[in-house]
mmCIF file of N, CA and C in Angstrom:
data_model
loop_
_atom_site.group_PDB
_atom_site.id
_atom_site.type_symbol
_atom_site.label_atom_id
_atom_site.label_comp_id
_atom_site.label_asym_id
_atom_site.label_seq_id
_atom_site.Cartn_x
_atom_site.Cartn_y
_atom_site.Cartn_z
ATOM 1 N N MET A 1 23.496 42.619 63.005
ATOM 2 C CA MET A 1 23.377 44.085 63.112
ATOM 3 C C MET A 1 22.497 44.582 61.975
ATOM 4 N N LYS A 2 21.468 45.332 62.328
ATOM 5 C CA LYS A 2 20.526 45.814 61.291
ATOM 6 C C LYS A 2 20.910 47.214 60.835
ATOM 7 N N TYR A 3 20.825 47.434 59.546
ATOM 8 C CA TYR A 3 21.154 48.757 58.998
ATOM 9 C C TYR A 3 19.894 49.380 58.374
ATOM 10 N N VAL A 4 19.873 50.737 58.370
ATOM 11 C CA VAL A 4 18.744 51.472 57.824
ATOM 12 C C VAL A 4 19.261 52.323 56.677
ATOM 13 N N GLN A 5 18.544 52.348 55.586
ATOM 14 C CA GLN A 5 18.900 53.158 54.400
ATOM 15 C C GLN A 5 18.665 54.621 54.667
ATOM 16 N N ILE A 6 19.616 55.480 54.354
ATOM 17 C CA ILE A 6 19.457 56.900 54.507
ATOM 18 C C ILE A 6 18.887 57.507 53.173
ATOM 19 N N THR A 7 17.761 58.070 53.202
ATOM 20 C CA THR A 7 17.133 58.658 51.998
ATOM 21 C C THR A 7 17.533 60.107 51.914
ATOM 22 N N GLN A 8 17.359 60.684 50.742
ATOM 23 C CA GLN A 8 17.620 62.101 50.519
ATOM 24 C C GLN A 8 16.686 62.953 51.365
ATOM 25 N N GLY A 9 15.445 62.470 51.507
ATOM 26 C CA GLY A 9 14.441 63.195 52.334
ATOM 27 C C GLY A 9 14.896 63.296 53.804
ATOM 28 N N PHE A 10 15.395 62.191 54.319
ATOM 29 C CA PHE A 10 15.888 62.109 55.656
ATOM 30 C C PHE A 10 17.094 63.045 55.819
ATOM 31 N N ARG A 11 18.024 63.021 54.855
ATOM 32 C CA ARG A 11 19.193 63.872 54.873
ATOM 33 C C ARG A 11 18.754 65.338 54.877
ATOM 34 N N ASN A 12 17.764 65.668 54.070
ATOM 35 C CA ASN A 12 17.263 67.094 54.015
ATOM 36 C C ASN A 12 16.647 67.514 55.333
ATOM 37 N N ASP A 13 15.880 66.587 55.932
ATOM 38 C CA ASP A 13 15.269 66.875 57.263
ATOM 39 C C ASP A 13 16.328 67.132 58.299
ATOM 40 N N LEU A 14 17.403 66.345 58.270
ATOM 41 C CA LEU A 14 18.477 66.504 59.214
ATOM 42 C C LEU A 14 19.205 67.829 59.015
ATOM 43 N N ILE A 15 19.458 68.142 57.771
ATOM 44 C CA ILE A 15 20.148 69.434 57.477
ATOM 45 C C ILE A 15 19.249 70.610 57.881
ATOM 46 N N SER A 16 17.964 70.515 57.654
ATOM 47 C CA SER A 16 17.064 71.610 58.026
ATOM 48 C C SER A 16 16.991 71.768 59.520
ATOM 49 N N LYS A 17 16.888 70.645 60.266
ATOM 50 C CA LYS A 17 16.801 70.721 61.734
ATOM 51 C C LYS A 17 18.148 71.159 62.295
ATOM 52 N N LYS A 18 19.286 70.805 61.655
ATOM 53 C CA LYS A 18 20.590 71.163 62.182
ATOM 54 C C LYS A 18 20.720 72.677 62.264
ATOM 55 N N ALA A 19 20.173 73.399 61.266
ATOM 56 C CA ALA A 19 20.228 74.869 61.224
ATOM 57 C C ALA A 19 21.669 75.347 61.409
ATOM 58 N N MET A 20 21.910 76.064 62.484
ATOM 59 C CA MET A 20 23.242 76.693 62.693
ATOM 60 C C MET A 20 24.157 75.891 63.579
ATOM 61 N N LEU A 21 23.824 74.661 63.949
ATOM 62 C CA LEU A 21 24.710 73.850 64.766
ATOM 63 C C LEU A 21 25.880 73.398 63.847
ATOM 64 N N THR A 22 27.055 73.259 64.458
ATOM 65 C CA THR A 22 28.145 72.652 63.764
ATOM 66 C C THR A 22 27.988 71.167 63.780
ATOM 67 N N VAL A 23 28.720 70.485 62.943
ATOM 68 C CA VAL A 23 28.693 69.007 62.897
ATOM 69 C C VAL A 23 29.075 68.453 64.283
ATOM 70 N N GLN A 24 30.086 69.066 64.919
ATOM 71 C CA GLN A 24 30.535 68.598 66.239
ATOM 72 C C GLN A 24 29.418 68.827 67.268
ATOM 73 N N GLU A 25 28.660 69.920 67.228
ATOM 74 C CA GLU A 25 27.573 70.150 68.184
ATOM 75 C C GLU A 25 26.469 69.194 67.938
ATOM 76 N N LEU A 26 26.140 68.915 66.680
ATOM 77 C CA LEU A 26 25.097 67.970 66.359
ATOM 78 C C LEU A 26 25.439 66.537 66.843
ATOM 79 N N ALA A 27 26.713 66.211 66.612
ATOM 80 C CA ALA A 27 27.190 64.880 67.066
ATOM 81 C C ALA A 27 27.061 64.738 68.590
ATOM 82 N N LYS A 28 27.417 65.804 69.246
ATOM 83 C CA LYS A 28 27.366 65.754 70.764
ATOM 84 C C LYS A 28 25.906 65.650 71.232
ATOM 85 N N ARG A 29 24.981 66.393 70.596
ATOM 86 C CA ARG A 29 23.610 66.369 71.007
ATOM 87 C C ARG A 29 22.957 65.030 70.709
ATOM 88 N N THR A 30 23.327 64.382 69.663
ATOM 89 C CA THR A 30 22.707 63.134 69.197
ATOM 90 C C THR A 30 23.471 61.903 69.745
ATOM 91 N N GLU A 31 24.664 62.120 70.257
ATOM 92 C CA GLU A 31 25.562 61.009 70.667
ATOM 93 C C GLU A 31 25.918 60.109 69.536
ATOM 94 N N VAL A 32 26.075 60.684 68.329
ATOM 95 C CA VAL A 32 26.557 59.967 67.158
ATOM 96 C C VAL A 32 27.868 60.511 66.755
ATOM 97 N N ASN A 33 28.777 59.631 66.381
ATOM 98 C CA ASN A 33 30.144 59.988 65.990
ATOM 99 C C ASN A 33 30.139 61.158 65.012
ATOM 100 N N ARG A 34 30.994 62.134 65.204
ATOM 101 C CA ARG A 34 30.968 63.332 64.334
ATOM 102 C C ARG A 34 31.329 62.991 62.892
ATOM 103 N N TRP A 35 32.156 61.991 62.662
ATOM 104 C CA TRP A 35 32.492 61.619 61.318
ATOM 105 C C TRP A 35 31.275 60.937 60.645
ATOM 106 N N THR A 36 30.513 60.169 61.355
ATOM 107 C CA THR A 36 29.321 59.548 60.866
ATOM 108 C C THR A 36 28.328 60.681 60.474
ATOM 109 N N VAL A 37 28.108 61.606 61.360
ATOM 110 C CA VAL A 37 27.216 62.753 61.065
ATOM 111 C C VAL A 37 27.651 63.509 59.817
ATOM 112 N N SER A 38 28.970 63.766 59.736
ATOM 113 C CA SER A 38 29.493 64.494 58.604
ATOM 114 C C SER A 38 29.260 63.668 57.276
ATOM 115 N N ASP A 39 29.522 62.386 57.338
ATOM 116 C CA ASP A 39 29.344 61.529 56.120
ATOM 117 C C ASP A 39 27.842 61.485 55.723
ATOM 118 N N ILE A 40 26.975 61.487 56.711
ATOM 119 C CA ILE A 40 25.520 61.484 56.341
ATOM 120 C C ILE A 40 25.116 62.815 55.689
ATOM 121 N N LEU A 41 25.513 63.892 56.299
ATOM 122 C CA LEU A 41 25.138 65.241 55.797
ATOM 123 C C LEU A 41 25.740 65.483 54.429
ATOM 124 N N ASN A 42 26.876 64.925 54.162
ATOM 125 C CA ASN A 42 27.547 65.169 52.849
ATOM 126 C C ASN A 42 27.306 64.084 51.843
ATOM 127 N N GLY A 43 26.386 63.145 52.161
ATOM 128 C CA GLY A 43 26.000 62.098 51.196
ATOM 129 C C GLY A 43 26.996 60.992 50.983
ATOM 130 N N ARG A 44 27.976 60.907 51.860
ATOM 131 C CA ARG A 44 29.036 59.879 51.674
ATOM 132 C C ARG A 44 28.618 58.538 52.352
ATOM 133 N N ARG A 45 27.502 58.541 53.077
ATOM 134 C CA ARG A 45 27.016 57.336 53.739
ATOM 135 C C ARG A 45 25.581 57.128 53.369
ATOM 136 N N SER A 46 25.246 55.916 52.997
ATOM 137 C CA SER A 46 23.867 55.614 52.557
ATOM 138 C C SER A 46 23.146 54.732 53.532
ATOM 139 N N GLN A 47 23.887 54.145 54.478
ATOM 140 C CA GLN A 47 23.304 53.304 55.510
ATOM 141 C C GLN A 47 23.959 53.520 56.852
ATOM 142 N N VAL A 48 23.123 53.385 57.917
ATOM 143 C CA VAL A 48 23.645 53.517 59.265
ATOM 144 C C VAL A 48 23.030 52.419 60.101
ATOM 145 N N LYS A 49 23.634 52.083 61.220
ATOM 146 C CA LYS A 49 23.047 51.140 62.136
ATOM 147 C C LYS A 49 21.733 51.712 62.651
ATOM 148 N N GLN A 50 20.818 50.797 62.949
ATOM 149 C CA GLN A 50 19.497 51.159 63.380
ATOM 150 C C GLN A 50 19.515 52.053 64.609
ATOM 151 N N ASP A 51 20.418 51.811 65.616
ATOM 152 C CA ASP A 51 20.568 52.635 66.757
ATOM 153 C C ASP A 51 20.938 54.066 66.415
ATOM 154 N N THR A 52 21.840 54.222 65.478
ATOM 155 C CA THR A 52 22.270 55.537 65.044
ATOM 156 C C THR A 52 21.104 56.292 64.358
ATOM 157 N N TYR A 53 20.343 55.572 63.540
ATOM 158 C CA TYR A 53 19.214 56.184 62.872
ATOM 159 C C TYR A 53 18.174 56.614 63.865
ATOM 160 N N LYS A 54 17.909 55.839 64.876
ATOM 161 C CA LYS A 54 16.947 56.243 65.894
ATOM 162 C C LYS A 54 17.412 57.491 66.648
ATOM 163 N N LYS A 55 18.630 57.633 66.946
ATOM 164 C CA LYS A 55 19.153 58.848 67.604
ATOM 165 C C LYS A 55 18.945 60.058 66.743
ATOM 166 N N LEU A 56 19.169 59.922 65.418
ATOM 167 C CA LEU A 56 19.035 61.044 64.538
ATOM 168 C C LEU A 56 17.534 61.415 64.331
ATOM 169 N N VAL A 57 16.642 60.394 64.273
ATOM 170 C CA VAL A 57 15.247 60.620 64.121
ATOM 171 C C VAL A 57 14.740 61.345 65.425
ATOM 172 N N SER A 58 15.198 60.953 66.567
ATOM 173 C CA SER A 58 14.794 61.634 67.815
ATOM 174 C C SER A 58 15.185 63.125 67.768
ATOM 175 N N PHE A 59 16.381 63.400 67.244
ATOM 176 C CA PHE A 59 16.797 64.815 67.113
ATOM 177 C C PHE A 59 15.932 65.549 66.143
ATOM 178 N N ILE A 60 15.567 64.943 65.012
ATOM 179 C CA ILE A 60 14.766 65.627 64.007
ATOM 180 C C ILE A 60 13.329 65.920 64.616
ATOM 181 N N GLU A 61 12.835 64.984 65.370
ATOM 182 C CA GLU A 61 11.498 65.130 65.885
ATOM 183 C C GLU A 61 11.322 65.933 67.142
ATOM 184 N N GLU A 62 12.429 66.266 67.837
ATOM 185 C CA GLU A 62 12.333 67.055 69.045
ATOM 186 C C GLU A 62 11.935 68.511 68.738
ATOM 187 N N ASP A 63 11.213 69.116 69.746
ATOM 188 C CA ASP A 63 10.737 70.497 69.525
ATOM 189 C C ASP A 63 11.741 71.474 70.060
#
C-alpha cells in the first residue's frame, strides 16, 4: 500500500477549496471518510493512502 505525504501547502489548498462546506459534506463529495478529512484539515494526519490523496486532489482541481 503506497502512502503520500500531506504538505502544509496541500492542506491549505484543501481548506481554501472547502470554503463553507462542512467536513461531512466534503467527505461525501470526495468519498473520503469524514474522520480522515477532519484529521487532514486539523493537521493530525501527515500521510494518506494514494487513492485518498487522488480523491482530494480531484476535489481541489475541480471548477
